[in-house]
Amino acid sequence: MIIPLGHILIFAAALFVIGIYGTLVRRNIIGILLSIELILNAANVNLVAFSRSTSLEPATGQIFAIFVITLAAATAVVGLAIVLALFRTRKTILTDEMDLLKW
Amino acid sequence: MGAISTNNRVGSAILHGRNCVPTLKDVMAFLETLIKIAVYAVMAVTIVAAIGVVTLHNLFHSALALVGVLLGIAGVYLALQADFLAGIQVLIYVGAVMTLVIYAIMLTQRLGDKNIPQTNRQGFAAAIVTLLLLYLLIGTVCRTPWLANPPARHIPASALDLGQALMTTYVFPFEAISVILIAALIGAIVIAKKEREP
């Protein structure tokens, strides 16, 4: 492997942490969805790096990464459909303005 | 140290066209160093673009920054010799998911409005918590001995291997994810369609 495993893990950890930060501070639902995509991609980088660095079945990590990509696509589709429906009924996509179920 | 001097010699030989012919080994080491520098540069650009994703005010710009992040991660996959996954990443994420996200942004956002704050008031606390988490993760990564298994055989998994594994070992998750996909498809249509007037 050209790059040491630790460096790639640190890279993925940085991506993950940035995604968590975005999820915590964004007000916009679409911004939160973008941050979740960052987190999922960090997990994918980890999976591929581990599958590359061990002598177990080399395809396994990549298969898991493909599953994660598929699930992320499904998440994005359903999430954006919910966002569109919310915007149609409540005219906002800011999370702190959606307080219908809060008291 | 030796590698650096070797690379300098090869580089100067290539640059100045001197007579000392670099051996094949020197050239390979030089190319490997170049690739290493390129991968680290891609990683740095990816991190910067990721910070842009979470901090830019205009959501359209942060979606474009996410496109940059995804392309950079595809480059990292290429460096890890996961060629098929890099292609998948570009096709599905950059091609399909980001198009969808940009459509949703344009359908919902009031993009020009500077007065709407895009972050809530937890920015400081969130930054502290995430920096602590990053410190913890990096500490764990640095302390762990990662070579528990014998090192890899350096046989990259081709698309053929992936397809065979998907159809034999992982056929049950494959079917499950097909069901999830069709459910997501139908669910998205049902949720997003216009309500019929009673």
mmCIF file of C-alpha atoms in Angstrom:
data_model
loop_
_atom_site.group_PDB
_atom_site.id
_atom_site.type_symbol
_atom_site.label_atom_id
_atom_site.label_comp_id
_atom_site.label_asym_id
_atom_site.label_seq_id
_atom_site.Cartn_x
_atom_site.Cartn_y
_atom_site.Cartn_z
ATOM 1 C CA MET A 1 0.000 0.000 0.000
ATOM 2 C CA ILE A 2 1.436 3.366 -0.985
ATOM 3 C CA ILE A 3 -0.065 5.360 1.857
ATOM 4 C CA PRO A 4 0.252 4.024 5.418
ATOM 5 C CA LEU A 5 -3.009 2.757 6.856
ATOM 6 C CA GLY A 6 -2.885 5.167 9.791
ATOM 7 C CA HIS A 7 -2.853 8.233 7.570
ATOM 8 C CA ILE A 8 -5.939 7.106 5.704
ATOM 9 C CA LEU A 9 -7.684 6.351 8.991
ATOM 10 C CA ILE A 10 -6.861 9.840 10.270
ATOM 11 C CA PHE A 11 -8.169 11.310 7.001
ATOM 12 C CA ALA A 12 -11.413 9.374 7.394
ATOM 13 C CA ALA A 13 -11.673 10.412 11.047
ATOM 14 C CA ALA A 14 -11.328 14.062 10.044
ATOM 15 C CA LEU A 15 -14.075 13.665 7.423
ATOM 16 C CA PHE A 16 -16.306 11.922 9.978
ATOM 17 C CA VAL A 17 -15.799 14.650 12.572
ATOM 18 C CA ILE A 18 -16.501 17.400 10.050
ATOM 19 C CA GLY A 19 -19.700 15.590 9.101
ATOM 20 C CA ILE A 20 -20.749 15.364 12.755
ATOM 21 C CA TYR A 21 -20.089 19.083 13.183
ATOM 22 C CA GLY A 22 -22.261 19.872 10.170
ATOM 23 C CA THR A 23 -25.039 17.646 11.439
ATOM 24 C CA LEU A 24 -24.959 19.453 14.776
ATOM 25 C CA VAL A 25 -24.867 23.058 13.608
ATOM 26 C CA ARG A 26 -26.824 23.217 10.344
ATOM 27 C CA ARG A 27 -30.344 24.584 10.476
ATOM 28 C CA ASN A 28 -31.263 23.477 6.994
ATOM 29 C CA ILE A 29 -32.437 19.886 6.511
ATOM 30 C CA ILE A 30 -30.636 19.590 3.182
ATOM 31 C CA GLY A 31 -27.431 20.785 4.858
ATOM 32 C CA ILE A 32 -27.840 18.020 7.443
ATOM 33 C CA LEU A 33 -28.326 15.480 4.644
ATOM 34 C CA LEU A 34 -25.093 16.673 2.999
ATOM 35 C CA SER A 35 -23.262 16.223 6.311
ATOM 36 C CA ILE A 36 -24.643 12.693 6.636
ATOM 37 C CA GLU A 37 -23.257 11.934 3.182
ATOM 38 C CA LEU A 38 -19.850 13.079 4.490
ATOM 39 C CA ILE A 39 -20.105 10.679 7.444
ATOM 40 C CA LEU A 40 -21.062 7.741 5.222
ATOM 41 C CA ASN A 41 -18.164 8.473 2.889
ATOM 42 C CA ALA A 42 -15.741 8.508 5.808
ATOM 43 C CA ALA A 43 -16.984 5.058 6.803
ATOM 44 C CA ASN A 44 -16.523 3.888 3.220
ATOM 45 C CA VAL A 45 -12.928 5.091 3.114
ATOM 46 C CA ASN A 46 -12.253 3.108 6.284
ATOM 47 C CA LEU A 47 -13.826 -0.045 4.856
ATOM 48 C CA VAL A 48 -11.785 0.128 1.657
ATOM 49 C CA ALA A 49 -8.552 0.926 3.511
ATOM 50 C CA PHE A 50 -8.982 -2.051 5.855
ATOM 51 C CA SER A 51 -9.859 -4.386 3.005
ATOM 52 C CA ARG A 52 -6.687 -3.268 1.271
ATOM 53 C CA SER A 53 -4.405 -3.735 4.250
ATOM 54 C CA THR A 54 -5.337 -7.231 5.433
ATOM 55 C CA SER A 55 -4.859 -10.491 3.659
ATOM 56 C CA LEU A 56 -8.431 -11.606 4.136
ATOM 57 C CA GLU A 57 -10.782 -11.737 1.178
ATOM 58 C CA PRO A 58 -9.911 -8.469 -0.637
ATOM 59 C CA ALA A 59 -13.379 -7.995 -2.137
ATOM 60 C CA THR A 60 -15.229 -7.947 1.187
ATOM 61 C CA GLY A 61 -14.586 -4.359 2.198
ATOM 62 C CA GLN A 62 -15.434 -3.074 -1.245
ATOM 63 C CA ILE A 63 -18.699 -5.037 -1.244
ATOM 64 C CA PHE A 64 -19.639 -3.435 2.059
ATOM 65 C CA ALA A 65 -18.742 -0.036 0.611
ATOM 66 C CA ILE A 66 -21.043 -0.708 -2.337
ATOM 67 C CA PHE A 67 -23.857 -1.562 0.075
ATOM 68 C CA VAL A 68 -23.215 1.638 2.001
ATOM 69 C CA ILE A 69 -23.313 3.687 -1.213
ATOM 70 C CA THR A 70 -26.628 2.059 -2.139
ATOM 71 C CA LEU A 71 -28.096 2.776 1.281
ATOM 72 C CA ALA A 72 -26.855 6.373 1.101
ATOM 73 C CA ALA A 73 -28.610 6.798 -2.232
ATOM 74 C CA ALA A 74 -31.831 5.403 -0.732
ATOM 75 C CA THR A 75 -31.432 7.743 2.259
ATOM 76 C CA ALA A 76 -30.976 10.736 0.012
ATOM 77 C CA VAL A 77 -34.003 9.851 -2.095
ATOM 78 C CA VAL A 78 -36.385 9.341 0.829
ATOM 79 C CA GLY A 79 -34.955 12.278 2.776
ATOM 80 C CA LEU A 80 -35.331 14.675 -0.116
ATOM 81 C CA ALA A 81 -38.878 13.457 -0.745
ATOM 82 C CA ILE A 82 -39.686 14.215 2.897
ATOM 83 C CA VAL A 83 -38.035 17.630 2.516
ATOM 84 C CA LEU A 84 -40.152 18.439 -0.532
ATOM 85 C CA ALA A 85 -43.360 17.328 1.185
ATOM 86 C CA LEU A 86 -42.473 19.379 4.270
ATOM 87 C CA PHE A 87 -41.700 22.442 2.203
ATOM 88 C CA ARG A 88 -45.009 22.099 0.403
ATOM 89 C CA THR A 89 -47.044 21.996 3.595
ATOM 90 C CA ARG A 90 -45.033 24.136 6.045
ATOM 91 C CA LYS A 91 -43.148 26.481 3.670
ATOM 92 C CA THR A 92 -39.870 25.998 5.545
ATOM 93 C CA ILE A 93 -37.005 23.519 5.688
ATOM 94 C CA LEU A 94 -35.308 24.941 8.759
ATOM 95 C CA THR A 95 -35.240 22.411 11.561
ATOM 96 C CA ASP A 96 -35.918 24.827 14.411
ATOM 97 C CA GLU A 97 -39.060 26.078 12.710
ATOM 98 C CA MET A 98 -40.547 22.596 12.563
ATOM 99 C CA ASP A 99 -41.987 22.465 16.052
ATOM 100 C CA LEU A 100 -45.407 21.017 15.314
ATOM 101 C CA LEU A 101 -44.881 18.080 17.690
ATOM 102 C CA LYS A 102 -43.119 20.129 20.368
ATOM 103 C CA TRP A 103 -44.834 22.038 23.115
ATOM 104 C CA MET B 1 16.971 10.647 3.461
ATOM 105 C CA GLY B 2 18.367 8.312 0.827
ATOM 106 C CA ALA B 3 15.067 8.286 -1.008
ATOM 107 C CA ILE B 4 15.000 12.077 -1.116
ATOM 108 C CA SER B 5 18.497 12.378 -2.528
ATOM 109 C CA THR B 6 17.689 9.695 -5.092
ATOM 110 C CA ASN B 7 14.615 11.567 -6.123
ATOM 111 C CA ASN B 8 16.527 14.803 -6.389
ATOM 112 C CA ARG B 9 19.062 13.136 -8.624
ATOM 113 C CA VAL B 10 16.380 11.662 -10.866
ATOM 114 C CA GLY B 11 14.468 14.917 -10.896
ATOM 115 C CA SER B 12 17.501 16.980 -11.841
ATOM 116 C CA ALA B 13 18.471 14.422 -14.454
ATOM 117 C CA ILE B 14 15.005 14.638 -15.943
ATOM 118 C CA LEU B 15 14.896 18.422 -15.696
ATOM 119 C CA HIS B 16 18.316 19.262 -17.028
ATOM 120 C CA GLY B 17 18.687 16.375 -19.439
ATOM 121 C CA ARG B 18 22.052 15.415 -18.007
ATOM 122 C CA ASN B 19 23.997 12.472 -19.191
ATOM 123 C CA CYS B 20 23.674 10.320 -16.092
ATOM 124 C CA VAL B 21 20.944 7.877 -17.031
ATOM 125 C CA PRO B 22 18.732 7.065 -14.036
ATOM 126 C CA THR B 23 18.162 3.415 -13.452
ATOM 127 C CA LEU B 24 14.715 1.900 -13.599
ATOM 128 C CA LYS B 25 14.633 1.600 -9.822
ATOM 129 C CA ASP B 26 15.326 5.318 -9.418
ATOM 130 C CA VAL B 27 12.547 6.182 -11.822
ATOM 131 C CA MET B 28 10.106 3.895 -10.014
ATOM 132 C CA ALA B 29 10.973 5.448 -6.646
ATOM 133 C CA PHE B 30 10.571 8.924 -8.124
ATOM 134 C CA LEU B 31 7.171 8.059 -9.581
ATOM 135 C CA GLU B 32 6.062 6.526 -6.290
ATOM 136 C CA THR B 33 7.027 9.696 -4.448
ATOM 137 C CA LEU B 34 5.086 11.757 -7.003
ATOM 138 C CA ILE B 35 2.017 9.568 -6.535
ATOM 139 C CA LYS B 36 2.347 9.859 -2.759
ATOM 140 C CA ILE B 37 2.507 13.654 -2.955
ATOM 141 C CA ALA B 38 -0.498 13.664 -5.262
ATOM 142 C CA VAL B 39 -2.549 11.482 -2.903
ATOM 143 C CA TYR B 40 -1.708 13.632 0.113
ATOM 144 C CA ALA B 41 -2.619 16.750 -1.879
ATOM 145 C CA VAL B 42 -5.959 15.175 -2.838
ATOM 146 C CA MET B 43 -6.602 14.344 0.820
ATOM 147 C CA ALA B 44 -5.833 17.917 1.903
ATOM 148 C CA VAL B 45 -8.108 19.397 -0.768
ATOM 149 C CA THR B 46 -10.834 16.953 0.266
ATOM 150 C CA ILE B 47 -10.615 18.022 3.909
ATOM 151 C CA VAL B 48 -10.748 21.700 2.945
ATOM 152 C CA ALA B 49 -13.769 21.089 0.722
ATOM 153 C CA ALA B 50 -15.446 19.139 3.541
ATOM 154 C CA ILE B 51 -14.982 22.096 5.870
ATOM 155 C CA GLY B 52 -16.558 24.188 3.125
ATOM 156 C CA VAL B 53 -19.529 21.816 2.993
ATOM 157 C CA VAL B 54 -20.394 22.435 6.628
ATOM 158 C CA THR B 55 -19.539 26.143 6.864
ATOM 159 C CA LEU B 56 -20.520 27.832 3.590
ATOM 160 C CA HIS B 57 -23.572 30.032 3.910
ATOM 161 C CA ASN B 58 -25.045 29.400 0.481
ATOM 162 C CA LEU B 59 -26.297 25.819 0.400
ATOM 163 C CA PHE B 60 -25.760 25.539 -3.343
ATOM 164 C CA HIS B 61 -22.078 26.308 -2.855
ATOM 165 C CA SER B 62 -21.788 23.705 -0.135
ATOM 166 C CA ALA B 63 -23.387 21.127 -2.459
ATOM 167 C CA LEU B 64 -20.718 21.966 -5.047
ATOM 168 C CA ALA B 65 -18.062 21.577 -2.333
ATOM 169 C CA LEU B 66 -19.537 18.162 -1.543
ATOM 170 C CA VAL B 67 -19.067 17.255 -5.216
ATOM 171 C CA GLY B 68 -15.393 18.137 -4.724
ATOM 172 C CA VAL B 69 -15.214 15.970 -1.596
ATOM 173 C CA LEU B 70 -16.757 13.002 -3.393
ATOM 174 C CA LEU B 71 -14.352 13.328 -6.323
ATOM 175 C CA GLY B 72 -11.434 13.511 -3.883
ATOM 176 C CA ILE B 73 -12.629 10.349 -2.152
ATOM 177 C CA ALA B 74 -12.836 8.674 -5.560
ATOM 178 C CA GLY B 75 -9.174 9.629 -5.971
ATOM 179 C CA VAL B 76 -8.362 8.031 -2.604
ATOM 180 C CA TYR B 77 -10.155 4.868 -3.768
ATOM 181 C CA LEU B 78 -7.955 4.876 -6.855
ATOM 182 C CA ALA B 79 -4.879 5.142 -4.639
ATOM 183 C CA LEU B 80 -6.185 2.150 -2.665
ATOM 184 C CA GLN B 81 -6.571 0.230 -5.952
ATOM 185 C CA ALA B 82 -10.343 0.077 -5.703
ATOM 186 C CA ASP B 83 -10.952 1.118 -9.303
ATOM 187 C CA PHE B 84 -14.494 -0.177 -9.617
ATOM 188 C CA LEU B 85 -15.503 1.590 -6.412
ATOM 189 C CA ALA B 86 -14.040 4.852 -7.681
ATOM 190 C CA GLY B 87 -16.148 4.517 -10.824
ATOM 191 C CA ILE B 88 -19.238 3.738 -8.741
ATOM 192 C CA GLN B 89 -18.509 6.743 -6.560
ATOM 193 C CA VAL B 90 -18.309 9.113 -9.504
ATOM 194 C CA LEU B 91 -21.323 7.630 -11.290
ATOM 195 C CA ILE B 92 -23.741 7.242 -8.379
ATOM 196 C CA TYR B 93 -22.715 9.952 -5.947
ATOM 197 C CA VAL B 94 -21.519 12.737 -8.210
ATOM 198 C CA GLY B 95 -23.798 11.798 -11.081
ATOM 199 C CA ALA B 96 -27.058 10.846 -9.434
ATOM 200 C CA VAL B 97 -27.251 11.743 -5.751
ATOM 201 C CA MET B 98 -25.746 15.204 -6.080
ATOM 202 C CA THR B 99 -27.991 16.022 -9.038
ATOM 203 C CA LEU B 100 -30.953 15.078 -6.883
ATOM 204 C CA VAL B 101 -29.694 17.172 -3.968
ATOM 205 C CA ILE B 102 -29.138 20.207 -6.187
ATOM 206 C CA TYR B 103 -32.663 19.829 -7.582
ATOM 207 C CA ALA B 104 -34.023 19.740 -4.039
ATOM 208 C CA ILE B 105 -31.997 22.818 -3.055
ATOM 209 C CA MET B 106 -33.292 24.758 -6.030
ATOM 210 C CA LEU B 107 -36.872 23.676 -5.339
ATOM 211 C CA THR B 108 -36.855 24.707 -1.697
ATOM 212 C CA GLN B 109 -34.243 27.330 -0.926
ATOM 213 C CA ARG B 110 -34.404 31.062 -0.956
ATOM 214 C CA LEU B 111 -30.801 31.156 -2.086
ATOM 215 C CA GLY B 112 -30.182 34.864 -2.302
ATOM 216 C CA ASP B 113 -31.395 35.617 1.182
ATOM 217 C CA LYS B 114 -28.431 36.558 3.356
ATOM 218 C CA ASN B 115 -30.535 37.343 6.385
ATOM 219 C CA ILE B 116 -31.514 33.780 7.218
ATOM 220 C CA PRO B 117 -28.784 32.293 9.431
ATOM 221 C CA GLN B 118 -27.813 28.835 8.260
ATOM 222 C CA THR B 119 -26.414 27.619 11.554
ATOM 223 C CA ASN B 120 -27.959 27.387 14.964
ATOM 224 C CA ARG B 121 -26.398 28.786 18.120
ATOM 225 C CA GLN B 122 -24.615 25.572 19.137
ATOM 226 C CA GLY B 123 -21.600 26.200 16.935
ATOM 227 C CA PHE B 124 -19.061 26.714 19.711
ATOM 228 C CA ALA B 125 -20.136 23.720 21.791
ATOM 229 C CA ALA B 126 -20.344 21.527 18.698
ATOM 230 C CA ALA B 127 -16.839 22.570 17.634
ATOM 231 C CA ILE B 128 -15.406 21.707 21.047
ATOM 232 C CA VAL B 129 -17.149 18.325 21.173
ATOM 233 C CA THR B 130 -16.096 17.372 17.657
ATOM 234 C CA LEU B 131 -12.493 18.459 18.230
ATOM 235 C CA LEU B 132 -12.403 16.301 21.359
ATOM 236 C CA LEU B 133 -13.801 13.402 19.331
ATOM 237 C CA LEU B 134 -11.162 13.951 16.655
ATOM 238 C CA TYR B 135 -8.416 13.973 19.297
ATOM 239 C CA LEU B 136 -9.758 10.717 20.730
ATOM 240 C CA LEU B 137 -9.978 9.062 17.298
ATOM 241 C CA ILE B 138 -6.489 10.139 16.217
ATOM 242 C CA GLY B 139 -5.064 8.977 19.546
ATOM 243 C CA THR B 140 -6.709 5.595 19.124
ATOM 244 C CA VAL B 141 -5.488 5.262 15.543
ATOM 245 C CA CYS B 142 -1.928 6.126 16.537
ATOM 246 C CA ARG B 143 -1.850 3.778 19.535
ATOM 247 C CA THR B 144 -3.305 0.726 17.845
ATOM 248 C CA PRO B 145 -0.938 -1.760 16.185
ATOM 249 C CA TRP B 146 -2.721 -2.306 12.892
ATOM 250 C CA LEU B 147 -0.839 -5.291 11.511
ATOM 251 C CA ALA B 148 -2.822 -7.980 13.316
ATOM 252 C CA ASN B 149 -3.205 -9.899 10.075
ATOM 253 C CA PRO B 150 -0.389 -10.759 7.717
ATOM 254 C CA PRO B 151 0.045 -8.018 5.104
ATOM 255 C CA ALA B 152 -1.974 -8.065 1.957
ATOM 256 C CA ARG B 153 -1.160 -10.251 -1.011
ATOM 257 C CA HIS B 154 -1.367 -7.181 -3.259
ATOM 258 C CA ILE B 155 -4.017 -8.665 -5.485
ATOM 259 C CA PRO B 156 -6.477 -5.850 -6.108
ATOM 260 C CA ALA B 157 -10.083 -6.945 -6.272
ATOM 261 C CA SER B 158 -11.301 -6.458 -9.822
ATOM 262 C CA ALA B 159 -14.864 -5.831 -10.898
ATOM 263 C CA LEU B 160 -15.053 -9.531 -11.789
ATOM 264 C CA ASP B 161 -14.145 -10.531 -8.213
ATOM 265 C CA LEU B 162 -16.690 -8.095 -6.823
ATOM 266 C CA GLY B 163 -19.441 -9.418 -9.078
ATOM 267 C CA GLN B 164 -18.662 -13.030 -8.220
ATOM 268 C CA ALA B 165 -18.603 -12.277 -4.490
ATOM 269 C CA LEU B 166 -21.867 -10.370 -4.824
ATOM 270 C CA MET B 167 -23.547 -13.279 -6.561
ATOM 271 C CA THR B 168 -22.202 -16.074 -4.342
ATOM 272 C CA THR B 169 -21.136 -15.129 -0.816
ATOM 273 C CA TYR B 170 -23.182 -11.980 -0.456
ATOM 274 C CA VAL B 171 -26.266 -12.946 -2.405
ATOM 275 C CA PHE B 172 -28.574 -12.562 0.602
ATOM 276 C CA PRO B 173 -27.516 -8.966 1.433
ATOM 277 C CA PHE B 174 -27.742 -8.264 -2.286
ATOM 278 C CA GLU B 175 -31.385 -9.376 -2.354
ATOM 279 C CA ALA B 176 -32.122 -7.481 0.857
ATOM 280 C CA ILE B 177 -30.693 -4.297 -0.571
ATOM 281 C CA SER B 178 -32.771 -4.765 -3.721
ATOM 282 C CA VAL B 179 -35.890 -4.873 -1.553
ATOM 283 C CA ILE B 180 -34.713 -1.760 0.314
ATOM 284 C CA LEU B 181 -34.139 0.060 -2.961
ATOM 285 C CA ILE B 182 -37.569 -0.733 -4.357
ATOM 286 C CA ALA B 183 -39.156 0.263 -1.031
ATOM 287 C CA ALA B 184 -37.241 3.568 -1.076
ATOM 288 C CA LEU B 185 -38.348 4.174 -4.664
ATOM 289 C CA ILE B 186 -42.020 3.598 -3.946
ATOM 290 C CA GLY B 187 -41.819 5.469 -0.650
ATOM 291 C CA ALA B 188 -40.222 8.513 -2.237
ATOM 292 C CA ILE B 189 -42.906 8.673 -4.905
ATOM 293 C CA VAL B 190 -45.709 8.264 -2.369
ATOM 294 C CA ILE B 191 -44.271 10.896 -0.004
ATOM 295 C CA ALA B 192 -43.395 13.498 -2.615
ATOM 296 C CA LYS B 193 -46.450 13.292 -4.855
ATOM 297 C CA LYS B 194 -49.061 16.001 -4.732
ATOM 298 C CA GLU B 195 -51.972 15.434 -2.403
ATOM 299 C CA ARG B 196 -55.181 14.891 -4.310
ATOM 300 C CA GLU B 197 -57.834 17.458 -3.556
ATOM 301 C CA PRO B 198 -60.714 15.853 -1.698
#
